[in-house]
Amino acid sequence: MMKRMPFERPTDHYDKRISNIDEQICDLIRQRKDISDNNPGFPPFEYISNWATTFELYEDFLKAVFGAGLATDRAGKIGGHYR
């Protein structure tokens, strides 16, 4: 059995002024999970391209965000398809 390595924060810096936004992101992820009945899938590339333009973000970043949403931990608590 492989042992999971503990995640270490990549930096000690955190701008506390954005904590409310981070909380809203978590709430939106939960809403996405609930609305999709735990099976959100992956947005079409056309949507991602449009969102990247609209919100001035890199397409590859958004693909990584939505791709990470498909992963789940062993407890089924994170990711796109939940138990």
mmCIF file with all atom_site columns, C-alpha atoms in Angstrom:
data_model
loop_
_atom_site.group_PDB
_atom_site.id
_atom_site.type_symbol
_atom_site.label_atom_id
_atom_site.label_alt_id
_atom_site.label_comp_id
_atom_site.label_asym_id
_atom_site.label_entity_id
_atom_site.label_seq_id
_atom_site.pdbx_PDB_ins_code
_atom_site.Cartn_x
_atom_site.Cartn_y
_atom_site.Cartn_z
_atom_site.occupancy
_atom_site.B_iso_or_equiv
_atom_site.pdbx_formal_charge
_atom_site.auth_seq_id
_atom_site.auth_comp_id
_atom_site.auth_asym_id
_atom_site.auth_atom_id
_atom_site.pdbx_PDB_model_num
ATOM 1  C CA . MET A 1 1  ? 0.000   0.000  0.000   1.00 0.00 ? 1  MET A CA 1
ATOM 2  C CA . MET A 1 2  ? 1.324   3.445  -0.927  1.00 0.00 ? 2  MET A CA 1
ATOM 3  C CA . LYS A 1 3  ? 1.460   6.039  1.784   1.00 0.00 ? 3  LYS A CA 1
ATOM 4  C CA . ARG A 1 4  ? 0.078   9.457  1.004   1.00 0.00 ? 4  ARG A CA 1
ATOM 5  C CA . MET A 1 5  ? 2.579   12.253 1.533   1.00 0.00 ? 5  MET A CA 1
ATOM 6  C CA . PRO A 1 6  ? 1.262   15.199 3.549   1.00 0.00 ? 6  PRO A CA 1
ATOM 7  C CA . PHE A 1 7  ? 0.597   18.332 1.542   1.00 0.00 ? 7  PHE A CA 1
ATOM 8  C CA . GLU A 1 8  ? 2.852   21.229 2.421   1.00 0.00 ? 8  GLU A CA 1
ATOM 9  C CA . ARG A 1 9  ? 1.828   24.792 1.745   1.00 0.00 ? 9  ARG A CA 1
ATOM 10 C CA . PRO A 1 10 ? 3.917   26.126 -1.126  1.00 0.00 ? 10 PRO A CA 1
ATOM 11 C CA . THR A 1 11 ? 4.348   29.443 0.711   1.00 0.00 ? 11 THR A CA 1
ATOM 12 C CA . ASP A 1 12 ? 3.751   30.882 4.152   1.00 0.00 ? 12 ASP A CA 1
ATOM 13 C CA . HIS A 1 13 ? 2.244   34.024 2.623   1.00 0.00 ? 13 HIS A CA 1
ATOM 14 C CA . TYR A 1 14 ? -1.538  34.497 2.608   1.00 0.00 ? 14 TYR A CA 1
ATOM 15 C CA . ASP A 1 15 ? -3.256  37.817 2.006   1.00 0.00 ? 15 ASP A CA 1
ATOM 16 C CA . LYS A 1 16 ? -6.100  37.695 4.535   1.00 0.00 ? 16 LYS A CA 1
ATOM 17 C CA . ARG A 1 17 ? -8.016  40.307 2.529   1.00 0.00 ? 17 ARG A CA 1
ATOM 18 C CA . ILE A 1 18 ? -9.011  37.554 0.092   1.00 0.00 ? 18 ILE A CA 1
ATOM 19 C CA . SER A 1 19 ? -10.262 35.036 2.660   1.00 0.00 ? 19 SER A CA 1
ATOM 20 C CA . ASN A 1 20 ? -13.893 36.011 2.009   1.00 0.00 ? 20 ASN A CA 1
ATOM 21 C CA . ILE A 1 21 ? -13.400 35.380 -1.726  1.00 0.00 ? 21 ILE A CA 1
ATOM 22 C CA . ASP A 1 22 ? -11.763 32.013 -0.994  1.00 0.00 ? 22 ASP A CA 1
ATOM 23 C CA . GLU A 1 23 ? -14.748 31.119 1.176   1.00 0.00 ? 23 GLU A CA 1
ATOM 24 C CA . GLN A 1 24 ? -17.086 32.048 -1.682  1.00 0.00 ? 24 GLN A CA 1
ATOM 25 C CA . ILE A 1 25 ? -15.062 29.832 -4.046  1.00 0.00 ? 25 ILE A CA 1
ATOM 26 C CA . CYS A 1 26 ? -15.543 26.922 -1.624  1.00 0.00 ? 26 CYS A CA 1
ATOM 27 C CA . ASP A 1 27 ? -19.273 27.620 -1.473  1.00 0.00 ? 27 ASP A CA 1
ATOM 28 C CA . LEU A 1 28 ? -19.474 27.716 -5.281  1.00 0.00 ? 28 LEU A CA 1
ATOM 29 C CA . ILE A 1 29 ? -17.656 24.380 -5.499  1.00 0.00 ? 29 ILE A CA 1
ATOM 30 C CA . ARG A 1 30 ? -20.175 22.891 -3.062  1.00 0.00 ? 30 ARG A CA 1
ATOM 31 C CA . GLN A 1 31 ? -23.070 24.361 -5.082  1.00 0.00 ? 31 GLN A CA 1
ATOM 32 C CA . ARG A 1 32 ? -21.591 22.918 -8.280  1.00 0.00 ? 32 ARG A CA 1
ATOM 33 C CA . LYS A 1 33 ? -21.340 19.523 -6.570  1.00 0.00 ? 33 LYS A CA 1
ATOM 34 C CA . ASP A 1 34 ? -24.940 19.690 -5.317  1.00 0.00 ? 34 ASP A CA 1
ATOM 35 C CA . ILE A 1 35 ? -26.506 20.932 -8.559  1.00 0.00 ? 35 ILE A CA 1
ATOM 36 C CA . SER A 1 36 ? -24.692 18.332 -10.662 1.00 0.00 ? 36 SER A CA 1
ATOM 37 C CA . ASP A 1 37 ? -25.702 15.469 -8.347  1.00 0.00 ? 37 ASP A CA 1
ATOM 38 C CA . ASN A 1 38 ? -22.000 14.802 -7.704  1.00 0.00 ? 38 ASN A CA 1
ATOM 39 C CA . ASN A 1 39 ? -21.210 14.380 -11.395 1.00 0.00 ? 39 ASN A CA 1
ATOM 40 C CA . PRO A 1 40 ? -20.221 17.748 -12.935 1.00 0.00 ? 40 PRO A CA 1
ATOM 41 C CA . GLY A 1 41 ? -18.185 16.418 -15.846 1.00 0.00 ? 41 GLY A CA 1
ATOM 42 C CA . PHE A 1 42 ? -15.801 18.737 -17.697 1.00 0.00 ? 42 PHE A CA 1
ATOM 43 C CA . PRO A 1 43 ? -16.908 21.943 -19.467 1.00 0.00 ? 43 PRO A CA 1
ATOM 44 C CA . PRO A 1 44 ? -16.587 22.073 -23.263 1.00 0.00 ? 44 PRO A CA 1
ATOM 45 C CA . PHE A 1 45 ? -13.364 23.748 -24.389 1.00 0.00 ? 45 PHE A CA 1
ATOM 46 C CA . GLU A 1 46 ? -15.454 26.474 -26.046 1.00 0.00 ? 46 GLU A CA 1
ATOM 47 C CA . TYR A 1 47 ? -16.844 27.473 -22.619 1.00 0.00 ? 47 TYR A CA 1
ATOM 48 C CA . ILE A 1 48 ? -13.364 27.463 -21.115 1.00 0.00 ? 48 ILE A CA 1
ATOM 49 C CA . SER A 1 49 ? -12.031 29.608 -23.941 1.00 0.00 ? 49 SER A CA 1
ATOM 50 C CA . ASN A 1 50 ? -14.867 32.103 -23.511 1.00 0.00 ? 50 ASN A CA 1
ATOM 51 C CA . TRP A 1 51 ? -14.415 32.243 -19.731 1.00 0.00 ? 51 TRP A CA 1
ATOM 52 C CA . ALA A 1 52 ? -10.670 32.739 -20.126 1.00 0.00 ? 52 ALA A CA 1
ATOM 53 C CA . THR A 1 53 ? -11.331 35.735 -22.362 1.00 0.00 ? 53 THR A CA 1
ATOM 54 C CA . THR A 1 54 ? -14.141 37.148 -20.214 1.00 0.00 ? 54 THR A CA 1
ATOM 55 C CA . PHE A 1 55 ? -12.278 36.834 -16.916 1.00 0.00 ? 55 PHE A CA 1
ATOM 56 C CA . GLU A 1 56 ? -8.769  37.452 -18.282 1.00 0.00 ? 56 GLU A CA 1
ATOM 57 C CA . LEU A 1 57 ? -7.448  34.035 -17.211 1.00 0.00 ? 57 LEU A CA 1
ATOM 58 C CA . TYR A 1 58 ? -5.281  31.481 -18.986 1.00 0.00 ? 58 TYR A CA 1
ATOM 59 C CA . GLU A 1 59 ? -7.176  28.641 -20.647 1.00 0.00 ? 59 GLU A CA 1
ATOM 60 C CA . ASP A 1 60 ? -4.653  26.105 -19.342 1.00 0.00 ? 60 ASP A CA 1
ATOM 61 C CA . PHE A 1 61 ? -5.239  27.368 -15.799 1.00 0.00 ? 61 PHE A CA 1
ATOM 62 C CA . LEU A 1 62 ? -9.001  26.878 -16.143 1.00 0.00 ? 62 LEU A CA 1
ATOM 63 C CA . LYS A 1 63 ? -8.494  23.420 -17.658 1.00 0.00 ? 63 LYS A CA 1
ATOM 64 C CA . ALA A 1 64 ? -6.356  22.524 -14.638 1.00 0.00 ? 64 ALA A CA 1
ATOM 65 C CA . VAL A 1 65 ? -9.004  23.861 -12.237 1.00 0.00 ? 65 VAL A CA 1
ATOM 66 C CA . PHE A 1 66 ? -11.793 21.861 -13.856 1.00 0.00 ? 66 PHE A CA 1
ATOM 67 C CA . GLY A 1 67 ? -9.524  18.838 -14.282 1.00 0.00 ? 67 GLY A CA 1
ATOM 68 C CA . ALA A 1 68 ? -8.714  18.915 -10.573 1.00 0.00 ? 68 ALA A CA 1
ATOM 69 C CA . GLY A 1 69 ? -12.446 18.878 -9.943  1.00 0.00 ? 69 GLY A CA 1
ATOM 70 C CA . LEU A 1 70 ? -12.595 15.386 -11.424 1.00 0.00 ? 70 LEU A CA 1
ATOM 71 C CA . ALA A 1 71 ? -10.181 13.987 -8.857  1.00 0.00 ? 71 ALA A CA 1
ATOM 72 C CA . THR A 1 72 ? -11.401 12.666 -5.551  1.00 0.00 ? 72 THR A CA 1
ATOM 73 C CA . ASP A 1 73 ? -9.656  11.748 -2.374  1.00 0.00 ? 73 ASP A CA 1
ATOM 74 C CA . ARG A 1 74 ? -10.230 8.371  -0.783  1.00 0.00 ? 74 ARG A CA 1
ATOM 75 C CA . ALA A 1 75 ? -12.913 9.805  1.470   1.00 0.00 ? 75 ALA A CA 1
ATOM 76 C CA . GLY A 1 76 ? -14.733 11.271 -1.532  1.00 0.00 ? 76 GLY A CA 1
ATOM 77 C CA . LYS A 1 77 ? -14.640 14.762 -0.089  1.00 0.00 ? 77 LYS A CA 1
ATOM 78 C CA . ILE A 1 78 ? -12.863 16.664 -2.818  1.00 0.00 ? 78 ILE A CA 1
ATOM 79 C CA . GLY A 1 79 ? -13.128 16.695 -6.559  1.00 0.00 ? 79 GLY A CA 1
ATOM 80 C CA . GLY A 1 80 ? -15.823 16.484 -9.160  1.00 0.00 ? 80 GLY A CA 1
ATOM 81 C CA . HIS A 1 81 ? -17.396 13.046 -8.737  1.00 0.00 ? 81 HIS A CA 1
ATOM 82 C CA . TYR A 1 82 ? -18.281 12.444 -5.118  1.00 0.00 ? 82 TYR A CA 1
ATOM 83 C CA . ARG A 1 83 ? -19.441 9.300  -3.417  1.00 0.00 ? 83 ARG A CA 1
#
